[in-house]
């Protein structure tokens, strides 16, 4: 598929997006240098602490019609799944306005869902192939994903989301009553209905998975440089190198995959991207004395519950504030309370680990994958919000086509940075 020219590509950021891009580019015959100041897949990355869902169902944007009516509640209720910190409201208003507008009509939400489907519908297959090619097949579990509801009426309240999923081709099995007890004995009896997305999968250890993909890229020829990118060296309108805190790295192409920190790098090239952190949290219970048979998403908690090497993890919450604002650990406590309610056997358990991370989110719920305005040799790959783990392999394939000047595997026009210009 590639045009055989070998370029030196600097990939900025070693989260799941940068890791997958680095490996795909090496496999496409490019010389790759991965720039990452921290441990790839370490706690600084959203890719470390996420919910581990590899979900073809993750196509519904956060912003849907009628959401604006709930904003006052988000500002005042500290226990809901989405909160906005008052102090940051003035700075967030432009992003928030675009966010609400992006979901103001069903037509817009339907369009976003079908575009996201093109990124994630075959994510379990792609990750299974990727993990196997890194000699770590056990890192992807293909047991399906269980979306649990108190009852069928609660499920019906999400009819729009599920009908959009069905329109795009997702299938699932509805499970009620006794069968639900058999499928997931740990669930509280207050859940009497569930949807089993059998095609869904999960990652057993998201942080270690990133590290494994990076290690594979290095084994296949990439170089990992532990430094921080802070700009670009452009000569006569062409990329000559990536500026880092330890000097300039000469290269002919660059990929910006620095998660929430991509905004300033894009800014250096003349692209003002409205990228904000949808801050999320996780808690883990090291010895929960229950083992979920597959990941669960309880509808009322809006969190993913998944077994990891750290124990049972609950990941979720959306908190809009500044990326550098102090964590509000009450949000982790909310996850813990939900866990205790969802699985009665956890009633006396406490969290043994807690974490905050930054979903790199655009207001329209779509990532930015495309060439930079100020320099066509730089390709953006960030802004994946809630779906970055699931969408990483497909993103890497698109990035590789842009770097190698070959045909993109899907229509990429909706991901262009120019939509914000
Ligand atoms: C609570 C929570 C739950 C989630 N659950 C899911 C889920 O179940 N499924 C799913 O698909 N997605 C999920 N997500 C979203 C997913 O985790 C993110 O979309 C994804 O991890 C983003 O990956 P990334 O590589 O773009 O960014 P990151 O993982 O944040 O990686 C960016 C990397 O860039 C590095 N970096 C930063 N600045 C520079 C610089 N100047 N130079 C060089 N390197 C730099 C950082 O050190 C970091 O390692 C969840 C997110 C959260 C927070």
Short mmCIF file of N, CA and C in Angstrom, two decimals, residues 147-158 175-177 180-181 187-195 297-302 338 342:
data_model
loop_
_atom_site.label_atom_id
_atom_site.label_comp_id
_atom_site.label_asym_id
_atom_site.label_seq_id
_atom_site.Cartn_x
_atom_site.Cartn_y
_atom_site.Cartn_z
N UNK A 147 -24.04 -4.16 29.11
CA UNK A 147 -24.61 -2.86 29.50
C UNK A 147 -25.82 -3.16 30.38
N UNK A 148 -25.69 -2.88 31.69
CA UNK A 148 -26.72 -3.30 32.65
C UNK A 148 -27.67 -2.14 33.01
N UNK A 149 -28.95 -2.45 33.12
CA UNK A 149 -29.98 -1.45 33.44
C UNK A 149 -30.82 -1.93 34.62
N UNK A 150 -31.35 -0.99 35.41
CA UNK A 150 -32.26 -1.41 36.48
C UNK A 150 -33.44 -2.21 35.92
N UNK A 151 -33.99 -1.76 34.80
CA UNK A 151 -35.11 -2.48 34.19
C UNK A 151 -35.24 -2.07 32.72
N UNK A 152 -36.20 -2.69 32.04
CA UNK A 152 -36.37 -2.42 30.62
C UNK A 152 -36.76 -0.95 30.38
N UNK A 153 -37.47 -0.37 31.35
CA UNK A 153 -37.89 1.03 31.19
C UNK A 153 -36.65 1.95 31.15
N UNK A 154 -35.66 1.63 31.96
CA UNK A 154 -34.42 2.44 31.96
C UNK A 154 -33.70 2.29 30.62
N UNK A 155 -33.72 1.09 30.08
CA UNK A 155 -33.13 0.85 28.76
C UNK A 155 -33.88 1.68 27.71
N UNK A 156 -35.22 1.69 27.83
CA UNK A 156 -36.04 2.41 26.84
C UNK A 156 -35.72 3.91 26.84
N UNK A 157 -35.25 4.41 27.98
CA UNK A 157 -34.89 5.84 28.03
C UNK A 157 -33.68 6.14 27.14
N UNK A 158 -32.94 5.10 26.80
CA UNK A 158 -31.77 5.30 25.92
C UNK A 158 -32.06 4.78 24.52
N UNK A 175 -31.05 -9.38 27.61
CA UNK A 175 -31.05 -10.40 28.67
C UNK A 175 -31.84 -9.87 29.86
N UNK A 176 -32.70 -10.71 30.43
CA UNK A 176 -33.50 -10.23 31.56
C UNK A 176 -33.55 -11.28 32.67
N UNK A 177 -33.89 -10.82 33.85
CA UNK A 177 -34.20 -11.69 34.98
C UNK A 177 -33.13 -12.70 35.31
N UNK A 180 -29.83 -13.00 33.48
CA UNK A 180 -28.83 -11.98 33.84
C UNK A 180 -28.05 -12.42 35.09
N UNK A 181 -28.76 -13.03 36.04
CA UNK A 181 -28.08 -13.53 37.26
C UNK A 181 -27.03 -14.58 36.89
N UNK A 187 -23.73 -9.02 39.96
CA UNK A 187 -24.57 -7.82 39.84
C UNK A 187 -25.68 -7.80 40.89
N UNK A 188 -25.96 -6.61 41.44
CA UNK A 188 -27.04 -6.48 42.42
C UNK A 188 -28.38 -6.84 41.77
N UNK A 189 -29.31 -7.39 42.56
CA UNK A 189 -30.63 -7.74 42.00
C UNK A 189 -31.39 -6.52 41.49
N UNK A 190 -30.95 -5.33 41.87
CA UNK A 190 -31.63 -4.13 41.38
C UNK A 190 -31.43 -3.94 39.86
N UNK A 191 -30.55 -4.72 39.26
CA UNK A 191 -30.41 -4.70 37.79
C UNK A 191 -31.16 -5.91 37.24
N UNK A 192 -32.19 -5.65 36.44
CA UNK A 192 -32.99 -6.79 35.96
C UNK A 192 -32.98 -6.90 34.44
N UNK A 193 -32.22 -6.01 33.78
CA UNK A 193 -32.20 -6.04 32.31
C UNK A 193 -30.79 -5.66 31.83
N UNK A 194 -30.38 -6.26 30.73
CA UNK A 194 -29.06 -5.92 30.20
C UNK A 194 -29.01 -6.16 28.70
N UNK A 195 -28.03 -5.52 28.10
CA UNK A 195 -27.75 -5.72 26.68
C UNK A 195 -26.35 -6.29 26.60
N UNK A 297 -21.06 -2.15 32.09
CA UNK A 297 -21.33 -0.70 32.15
C UNK A 297 -22.72 -0.52 32.77
N UNK A 298 -22.79 -0.24 34.08
CA UNK A 298 -24.10 -0.02 34.69
C UNK A 298 -24.65 1.33 34.25
N UNK A 299 -25.88 1.36 33.77
CA UNK A 299 -26.41 2.57 33.13
C UNK A 299 -26.47 3.75 34.10
N UNK A 300 -26.77 3.50 35.37
CA UNK A 300 -26.92 4.62 36.30
C UNK A 300 -25.58 5.20 36.72
N UNK A 301 -24.55 4.39 36.76
CA UNK A 301 -23.23 4.88 37.16
C UNK A 301 -22.44 5.47 36.01
N UNK A 302 -22.83 5.15 34.76
CA UNK A 302 -22.08 5.61 33.57
C UNK A 302 -20.58 5.41 33.76
N UNK A 338 -20.76 3.94 43.65
CA UNK A 338 -21.50 3.21 42.62
C UNK A 338 -21.11 1.73 42.62
N UNK A 342 -23.54 -1.41 42.97
CA UNK A 342 -23.72 -2.30 41.82
C UNK A 342 -23.40 -3.75 42.18
#
